[in-house]
PDB file of C-alpha atoms in Angstrom:
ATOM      1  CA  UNK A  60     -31.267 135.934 131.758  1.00 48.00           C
ATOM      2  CA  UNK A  61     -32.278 138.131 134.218  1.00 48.00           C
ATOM      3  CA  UNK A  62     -31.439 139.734 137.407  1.00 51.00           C
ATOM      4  CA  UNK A  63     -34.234 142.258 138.446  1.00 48.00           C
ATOM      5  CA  UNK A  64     -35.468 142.173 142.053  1.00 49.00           C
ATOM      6  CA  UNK A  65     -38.996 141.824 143.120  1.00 47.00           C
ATOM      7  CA  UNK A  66     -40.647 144.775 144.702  1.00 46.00           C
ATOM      8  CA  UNK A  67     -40.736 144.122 148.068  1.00 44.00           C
ATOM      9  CA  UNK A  68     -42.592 145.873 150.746  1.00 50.00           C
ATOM     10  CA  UNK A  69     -41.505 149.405 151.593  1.00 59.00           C
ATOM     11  CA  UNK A  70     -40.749 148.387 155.482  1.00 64.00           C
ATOM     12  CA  UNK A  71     -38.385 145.300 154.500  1.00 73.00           C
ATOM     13  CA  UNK A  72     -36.526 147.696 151.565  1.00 78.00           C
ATOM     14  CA  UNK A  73     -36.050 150.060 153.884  1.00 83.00           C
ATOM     15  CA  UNK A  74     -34.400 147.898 157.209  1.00 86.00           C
ATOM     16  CA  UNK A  75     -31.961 146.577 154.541  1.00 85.00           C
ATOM     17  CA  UNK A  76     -30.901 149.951 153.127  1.00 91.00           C
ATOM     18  CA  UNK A  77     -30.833 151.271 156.669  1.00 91.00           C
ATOM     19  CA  UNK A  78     -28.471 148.508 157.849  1.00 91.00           C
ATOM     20  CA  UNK A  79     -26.507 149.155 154.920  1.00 92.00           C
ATOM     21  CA  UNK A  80     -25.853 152.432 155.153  1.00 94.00           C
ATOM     22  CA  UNK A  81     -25.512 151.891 159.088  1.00 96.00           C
ATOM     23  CA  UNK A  82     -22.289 149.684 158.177  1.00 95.00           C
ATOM     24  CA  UNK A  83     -21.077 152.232 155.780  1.00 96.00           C
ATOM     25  CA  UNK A  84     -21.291 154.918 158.037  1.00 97.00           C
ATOM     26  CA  UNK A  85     -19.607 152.583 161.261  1.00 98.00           C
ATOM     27  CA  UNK A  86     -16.711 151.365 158.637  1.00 98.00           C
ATOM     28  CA  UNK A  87     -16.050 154.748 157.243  1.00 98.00           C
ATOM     29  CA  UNK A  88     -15.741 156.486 161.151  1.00 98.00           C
ATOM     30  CA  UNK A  89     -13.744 153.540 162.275  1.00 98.00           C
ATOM     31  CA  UNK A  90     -10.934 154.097 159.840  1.00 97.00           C
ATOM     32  CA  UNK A  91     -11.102 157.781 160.294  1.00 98.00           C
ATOM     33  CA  UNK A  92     -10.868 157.426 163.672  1.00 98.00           C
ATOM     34  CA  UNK A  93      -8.143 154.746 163.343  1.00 97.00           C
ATOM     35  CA  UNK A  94      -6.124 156.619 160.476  1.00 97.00           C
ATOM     36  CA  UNK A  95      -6.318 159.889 162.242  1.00 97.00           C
ATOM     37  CA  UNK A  96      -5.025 158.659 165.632  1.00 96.00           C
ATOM     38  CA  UNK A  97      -2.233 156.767 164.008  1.00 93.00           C
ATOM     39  CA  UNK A  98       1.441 158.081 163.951  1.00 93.00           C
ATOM     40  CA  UNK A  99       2.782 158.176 160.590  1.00 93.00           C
ATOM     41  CA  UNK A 100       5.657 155.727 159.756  1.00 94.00           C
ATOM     42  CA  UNK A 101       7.192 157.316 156.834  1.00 91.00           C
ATOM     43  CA  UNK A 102       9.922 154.211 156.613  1.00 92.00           C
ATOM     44  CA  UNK A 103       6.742 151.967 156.209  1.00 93.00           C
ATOM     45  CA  UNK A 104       7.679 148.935 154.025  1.00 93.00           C
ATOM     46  CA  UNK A 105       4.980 148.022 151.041  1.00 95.00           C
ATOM     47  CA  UNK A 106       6.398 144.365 150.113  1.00 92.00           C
ATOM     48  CA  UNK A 107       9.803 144.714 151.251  1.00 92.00           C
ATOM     49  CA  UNK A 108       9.961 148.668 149.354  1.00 92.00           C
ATOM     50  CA  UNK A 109      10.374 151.916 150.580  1.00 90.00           C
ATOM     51  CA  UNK A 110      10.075 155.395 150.193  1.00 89.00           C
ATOM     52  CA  UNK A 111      10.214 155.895 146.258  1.00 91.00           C
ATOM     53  CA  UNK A 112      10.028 152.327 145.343  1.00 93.00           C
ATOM     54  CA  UNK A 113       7.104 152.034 147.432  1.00 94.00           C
ATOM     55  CA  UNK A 114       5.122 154.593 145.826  1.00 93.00           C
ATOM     56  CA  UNK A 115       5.700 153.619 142.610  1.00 95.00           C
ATOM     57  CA  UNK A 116       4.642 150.227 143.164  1.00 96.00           C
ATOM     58  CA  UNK A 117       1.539 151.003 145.215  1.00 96.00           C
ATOM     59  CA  UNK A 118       0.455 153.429 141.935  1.00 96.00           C
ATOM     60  CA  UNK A 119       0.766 150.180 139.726  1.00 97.00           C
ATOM     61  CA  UNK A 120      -1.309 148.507 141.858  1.00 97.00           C
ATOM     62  CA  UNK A 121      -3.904 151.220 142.509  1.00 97.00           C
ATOM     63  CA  UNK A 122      -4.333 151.283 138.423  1.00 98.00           C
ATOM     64  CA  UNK A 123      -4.550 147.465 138.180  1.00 98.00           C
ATOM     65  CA  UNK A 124      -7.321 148.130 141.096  1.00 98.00           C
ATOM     66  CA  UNK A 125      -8.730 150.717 138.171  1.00 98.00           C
ATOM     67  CA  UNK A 126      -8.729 148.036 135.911  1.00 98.00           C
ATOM     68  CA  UNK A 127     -10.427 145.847 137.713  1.00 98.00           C
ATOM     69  CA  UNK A 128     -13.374 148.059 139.106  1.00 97.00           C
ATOM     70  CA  UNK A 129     -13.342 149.480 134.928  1.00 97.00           C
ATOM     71  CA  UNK A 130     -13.840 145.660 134.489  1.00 97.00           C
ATOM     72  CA  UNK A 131     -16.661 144.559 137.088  1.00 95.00           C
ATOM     73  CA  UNK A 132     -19.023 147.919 135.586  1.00 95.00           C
ATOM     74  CA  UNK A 133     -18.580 146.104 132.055  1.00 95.00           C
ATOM     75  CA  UNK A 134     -19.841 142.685 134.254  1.00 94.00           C
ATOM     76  CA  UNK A 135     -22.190 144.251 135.813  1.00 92.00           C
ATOM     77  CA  UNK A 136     -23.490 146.087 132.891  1.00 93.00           C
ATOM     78  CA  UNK A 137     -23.806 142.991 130.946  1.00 92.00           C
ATOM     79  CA  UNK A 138     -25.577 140.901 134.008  1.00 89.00           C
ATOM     80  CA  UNK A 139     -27.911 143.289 134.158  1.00 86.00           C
ATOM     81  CA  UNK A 140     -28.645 143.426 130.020  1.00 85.00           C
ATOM     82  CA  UNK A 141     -27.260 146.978 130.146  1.00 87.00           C
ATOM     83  CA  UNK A 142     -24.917 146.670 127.109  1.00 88.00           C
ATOM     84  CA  UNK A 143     -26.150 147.471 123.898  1.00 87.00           C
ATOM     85  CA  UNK A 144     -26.537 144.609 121.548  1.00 84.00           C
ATOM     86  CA  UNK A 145     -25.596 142.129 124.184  1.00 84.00           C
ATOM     87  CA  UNK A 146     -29.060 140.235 125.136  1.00 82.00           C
ATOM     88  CA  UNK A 147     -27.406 136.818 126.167  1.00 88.00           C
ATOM     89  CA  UNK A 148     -25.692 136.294 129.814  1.00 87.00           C
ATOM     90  CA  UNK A 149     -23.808 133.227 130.219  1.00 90.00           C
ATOM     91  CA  UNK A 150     -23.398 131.495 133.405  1.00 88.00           C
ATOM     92  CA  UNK A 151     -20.059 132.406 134.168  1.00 93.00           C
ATOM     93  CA  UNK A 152     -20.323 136.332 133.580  1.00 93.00           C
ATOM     94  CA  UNK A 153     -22.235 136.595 137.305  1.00 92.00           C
ATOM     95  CA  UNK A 154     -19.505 134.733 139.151  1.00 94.00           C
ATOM     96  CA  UNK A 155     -16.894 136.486 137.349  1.00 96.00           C
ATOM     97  CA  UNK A 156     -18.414 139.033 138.485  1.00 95.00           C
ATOM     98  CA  UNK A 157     -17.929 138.335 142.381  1.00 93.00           C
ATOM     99  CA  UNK A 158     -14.502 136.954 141.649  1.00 96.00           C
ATOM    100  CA  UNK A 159     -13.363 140.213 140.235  1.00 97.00           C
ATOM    101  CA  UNK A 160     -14.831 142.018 143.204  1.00 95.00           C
ATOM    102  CA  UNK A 161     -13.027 139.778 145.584  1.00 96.00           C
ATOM    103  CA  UNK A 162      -9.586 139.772 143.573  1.00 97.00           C
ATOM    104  CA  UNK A 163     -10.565 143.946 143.557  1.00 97.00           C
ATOM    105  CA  UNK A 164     -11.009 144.182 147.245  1.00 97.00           C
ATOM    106  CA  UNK A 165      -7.833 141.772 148.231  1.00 97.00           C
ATOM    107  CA  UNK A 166      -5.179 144.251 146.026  1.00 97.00           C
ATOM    108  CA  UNK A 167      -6.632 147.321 147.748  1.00 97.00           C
ATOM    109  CA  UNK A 168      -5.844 145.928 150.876  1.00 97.00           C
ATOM    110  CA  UNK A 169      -1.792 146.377 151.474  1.00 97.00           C
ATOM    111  CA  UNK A 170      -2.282 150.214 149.131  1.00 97.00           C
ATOM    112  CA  UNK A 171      -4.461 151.168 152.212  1.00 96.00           C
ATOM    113  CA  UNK A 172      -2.591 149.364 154.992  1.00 96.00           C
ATOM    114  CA  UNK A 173       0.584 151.209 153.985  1.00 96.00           C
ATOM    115  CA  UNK A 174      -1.357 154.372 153.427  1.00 95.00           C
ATOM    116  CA  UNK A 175      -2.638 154.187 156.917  1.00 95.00           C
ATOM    117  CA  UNK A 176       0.976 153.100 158.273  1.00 94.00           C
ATOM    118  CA  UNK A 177       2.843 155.389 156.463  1.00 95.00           C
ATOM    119  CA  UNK A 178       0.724 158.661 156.492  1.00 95.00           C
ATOM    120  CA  UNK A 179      -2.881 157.960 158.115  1.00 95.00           C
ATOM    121  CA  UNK A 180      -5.659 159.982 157.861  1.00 96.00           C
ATOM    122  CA  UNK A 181      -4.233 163.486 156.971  1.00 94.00           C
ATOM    123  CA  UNK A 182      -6.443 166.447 156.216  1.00 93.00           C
ATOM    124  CA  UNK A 183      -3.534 168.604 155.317  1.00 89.00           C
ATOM    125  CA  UNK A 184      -3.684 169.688 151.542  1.00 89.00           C
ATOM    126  CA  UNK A 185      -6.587 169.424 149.175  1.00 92.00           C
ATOM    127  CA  UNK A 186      -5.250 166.257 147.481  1.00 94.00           C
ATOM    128  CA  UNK A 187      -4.232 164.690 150.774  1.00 94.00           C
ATOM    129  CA  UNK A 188      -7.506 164.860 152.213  1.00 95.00           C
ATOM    130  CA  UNK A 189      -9.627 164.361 149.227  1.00 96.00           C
ATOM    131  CA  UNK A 190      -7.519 160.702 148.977  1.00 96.00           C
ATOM    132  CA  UNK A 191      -8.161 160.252 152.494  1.00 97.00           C
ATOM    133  CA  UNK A 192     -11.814 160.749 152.788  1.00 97.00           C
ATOM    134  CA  UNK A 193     -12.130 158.616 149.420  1.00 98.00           C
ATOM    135  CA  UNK A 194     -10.131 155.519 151.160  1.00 97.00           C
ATOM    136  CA  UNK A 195     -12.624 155.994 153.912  1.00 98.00           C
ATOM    137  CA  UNK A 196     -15.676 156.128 151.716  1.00 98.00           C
ATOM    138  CA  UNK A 197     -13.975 153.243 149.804  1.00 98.00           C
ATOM    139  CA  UNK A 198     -14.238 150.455 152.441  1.00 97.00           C
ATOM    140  CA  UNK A 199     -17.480 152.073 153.921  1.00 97.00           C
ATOM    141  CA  UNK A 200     -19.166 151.381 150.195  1.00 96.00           C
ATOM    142  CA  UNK A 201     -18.205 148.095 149.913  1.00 96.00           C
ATOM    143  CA  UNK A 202     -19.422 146.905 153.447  1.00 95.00           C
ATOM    144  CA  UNK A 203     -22.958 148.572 152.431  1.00 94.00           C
ATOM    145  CA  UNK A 204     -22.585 147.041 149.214  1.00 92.00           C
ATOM    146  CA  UNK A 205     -21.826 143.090 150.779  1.00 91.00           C
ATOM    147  CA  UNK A 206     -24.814 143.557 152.700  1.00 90.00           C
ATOM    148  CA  UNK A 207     -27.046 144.928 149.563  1.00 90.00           C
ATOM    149  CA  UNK A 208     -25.809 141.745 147.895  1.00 87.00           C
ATOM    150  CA  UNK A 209     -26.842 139.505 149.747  1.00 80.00           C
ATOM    151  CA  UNK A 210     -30.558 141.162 150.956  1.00 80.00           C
ATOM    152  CA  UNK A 211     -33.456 140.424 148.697  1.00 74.00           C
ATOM    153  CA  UNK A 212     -35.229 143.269 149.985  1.00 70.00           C
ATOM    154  CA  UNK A 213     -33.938 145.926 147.905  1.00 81.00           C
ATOM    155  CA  UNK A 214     -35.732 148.399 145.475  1.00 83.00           C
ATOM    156  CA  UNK A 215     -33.931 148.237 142.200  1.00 82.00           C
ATOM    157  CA  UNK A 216     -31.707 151.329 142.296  1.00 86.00           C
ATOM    158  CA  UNK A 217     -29.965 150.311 145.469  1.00 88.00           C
ATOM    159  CA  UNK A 218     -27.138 147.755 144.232  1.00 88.00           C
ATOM    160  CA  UNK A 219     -25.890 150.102 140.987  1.00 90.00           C
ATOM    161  CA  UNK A 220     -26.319 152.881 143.105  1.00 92.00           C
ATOM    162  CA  UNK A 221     -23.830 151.081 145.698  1.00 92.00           C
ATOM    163  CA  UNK A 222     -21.477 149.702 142.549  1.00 92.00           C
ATOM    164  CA  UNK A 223     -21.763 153.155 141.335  1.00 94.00           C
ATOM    165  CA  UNK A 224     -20.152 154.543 144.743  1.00 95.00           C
ATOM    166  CA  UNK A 225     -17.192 152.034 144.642  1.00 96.00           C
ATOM    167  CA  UNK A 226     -16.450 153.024 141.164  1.00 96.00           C
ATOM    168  CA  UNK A 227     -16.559 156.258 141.868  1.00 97.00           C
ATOM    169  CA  UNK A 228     -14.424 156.249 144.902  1.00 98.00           C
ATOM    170  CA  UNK A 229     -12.252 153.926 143.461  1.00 98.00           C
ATOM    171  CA  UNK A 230     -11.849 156.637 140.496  1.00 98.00           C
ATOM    172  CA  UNK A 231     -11.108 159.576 142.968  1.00 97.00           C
ATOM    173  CA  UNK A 232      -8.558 157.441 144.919  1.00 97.00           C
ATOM    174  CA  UNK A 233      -6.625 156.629 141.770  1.00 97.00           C
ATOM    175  CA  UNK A 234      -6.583 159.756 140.275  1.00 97.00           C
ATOM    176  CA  UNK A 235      -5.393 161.230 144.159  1.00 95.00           C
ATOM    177  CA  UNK A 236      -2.465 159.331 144.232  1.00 95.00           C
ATOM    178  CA  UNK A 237      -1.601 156.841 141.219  1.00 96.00           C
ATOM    179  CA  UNK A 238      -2.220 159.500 138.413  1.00 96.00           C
ATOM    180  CA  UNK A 239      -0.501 162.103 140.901  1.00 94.00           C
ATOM    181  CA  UNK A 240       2.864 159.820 140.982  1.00 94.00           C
ATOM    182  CA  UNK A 241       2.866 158.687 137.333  1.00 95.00           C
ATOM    183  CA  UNK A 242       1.904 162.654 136.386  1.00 93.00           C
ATOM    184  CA  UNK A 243       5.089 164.156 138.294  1.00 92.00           C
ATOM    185  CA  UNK A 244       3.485 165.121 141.753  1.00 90.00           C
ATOM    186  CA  UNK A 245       0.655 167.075 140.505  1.00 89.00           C
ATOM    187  CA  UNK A 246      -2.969 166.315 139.123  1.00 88.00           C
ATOM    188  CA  UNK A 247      -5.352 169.147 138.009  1.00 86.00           C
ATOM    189  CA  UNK A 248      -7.194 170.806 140.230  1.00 80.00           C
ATOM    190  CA  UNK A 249      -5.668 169.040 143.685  1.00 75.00           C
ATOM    191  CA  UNK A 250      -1.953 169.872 143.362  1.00 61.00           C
ATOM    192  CA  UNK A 251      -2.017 173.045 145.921  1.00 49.00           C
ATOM    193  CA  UNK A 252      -1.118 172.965 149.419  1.00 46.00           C
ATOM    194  CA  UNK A 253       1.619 170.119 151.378  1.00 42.00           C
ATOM    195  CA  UNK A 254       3.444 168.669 148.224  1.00 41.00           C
ATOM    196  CA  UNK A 255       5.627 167.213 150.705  1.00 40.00           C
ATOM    197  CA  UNK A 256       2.903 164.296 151.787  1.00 46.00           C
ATOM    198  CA  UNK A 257       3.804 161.904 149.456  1.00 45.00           C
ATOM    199  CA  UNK A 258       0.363 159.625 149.882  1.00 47.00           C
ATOM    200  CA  UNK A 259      -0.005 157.035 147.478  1.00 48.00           C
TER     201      UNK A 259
END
């Protein structure tokens, strides 16, 4: 089964990715905007927790986010007859597929809406802001990447390059917070500078 695009005209390909990367760029400046205007709520609730409790359940959830976004590449891999041996798709794999992503996308949502309750957009500390600008990027991607979707007028590259950014970001943002909590406060190379920001 296959999933390859046509080649369409260079004019159509390129309004879609345009628009795409339009509501990337508007999503991405609207929470930054948003988060960094915002007055940090430090007694923000995530489910009914606080403080410590909070944290350690929003790193739980940020890996089973991990786990889902490790699971729609190994979808999308296979829809596209990228896995080695695998030659068959069944039916179901593709709508698993958009199931994940939606099931992905709804348990990100409270991990950022405390984030941007409890600490907003903070630049303060090379871990703080890396998470930051990644939670940005995050929702950004995935608006360009609903639009991509659901255009037929894409060169081939565009939709794994635009899965490829959500894994990636997705990667970062764990690693930023979920790996920092379960490692003891620190990760390699971003543990300098404002240890007292306790972003998830």
């Amino acid at each position: 089964m296959s999933h390859a695009r046509p080649v369409l005209r260079r004019p159509e390909a390129g309004l879609a990715l345009a628009l795409a990367f339009v509501a990337a760029a508007a999503v991405f400046v609207a929470i930054f905007l948003f988060g960094r205007a915002n007055t940090p709520d430090y007694t923000a609730t995530l489910f009914g927790r606080a403080d410590a409790d909070a944290l350690r359940l929003k790193a739980w959830l940020a890996t089973g986010v991990l786990g889902l976004a490790a699971l729609q590449l190994l979808l999308a891999l296979w829809m596209y007859g990228r896995l080695p041996g695998v030659r068959r798709v069944p039916g179901p794999v593709p709508i698993t597929h958009r199931i994940v992503g939606v099931v992905l996308f709804a348990l990100s949502v409270p991990i950022a809406v405390h984030c941007v309750r409890a600490y907003g957009v903070q630049l303060t500390g090379s871990r703080v802001a890396v998470h930051s600008i990644a939670g940005c990027f995050f929702y950004g991607a995935f608006a360009a990447k609903v639009l991509l979707v659901r255009s037929r007028r894409l060169p081939g590259w565009a939709l794994p390059l635009a899965g490829g950014a959500l894994l990636v970001a997705v990667v970062v943002l764990w690693y930023t917070s979920a790996l920092w909590h379960f490692n003891g406060d620190t990760v390699p190379v971003l543990s300098f500078g404002h240890h007292h920001l306790p972003l998830g």
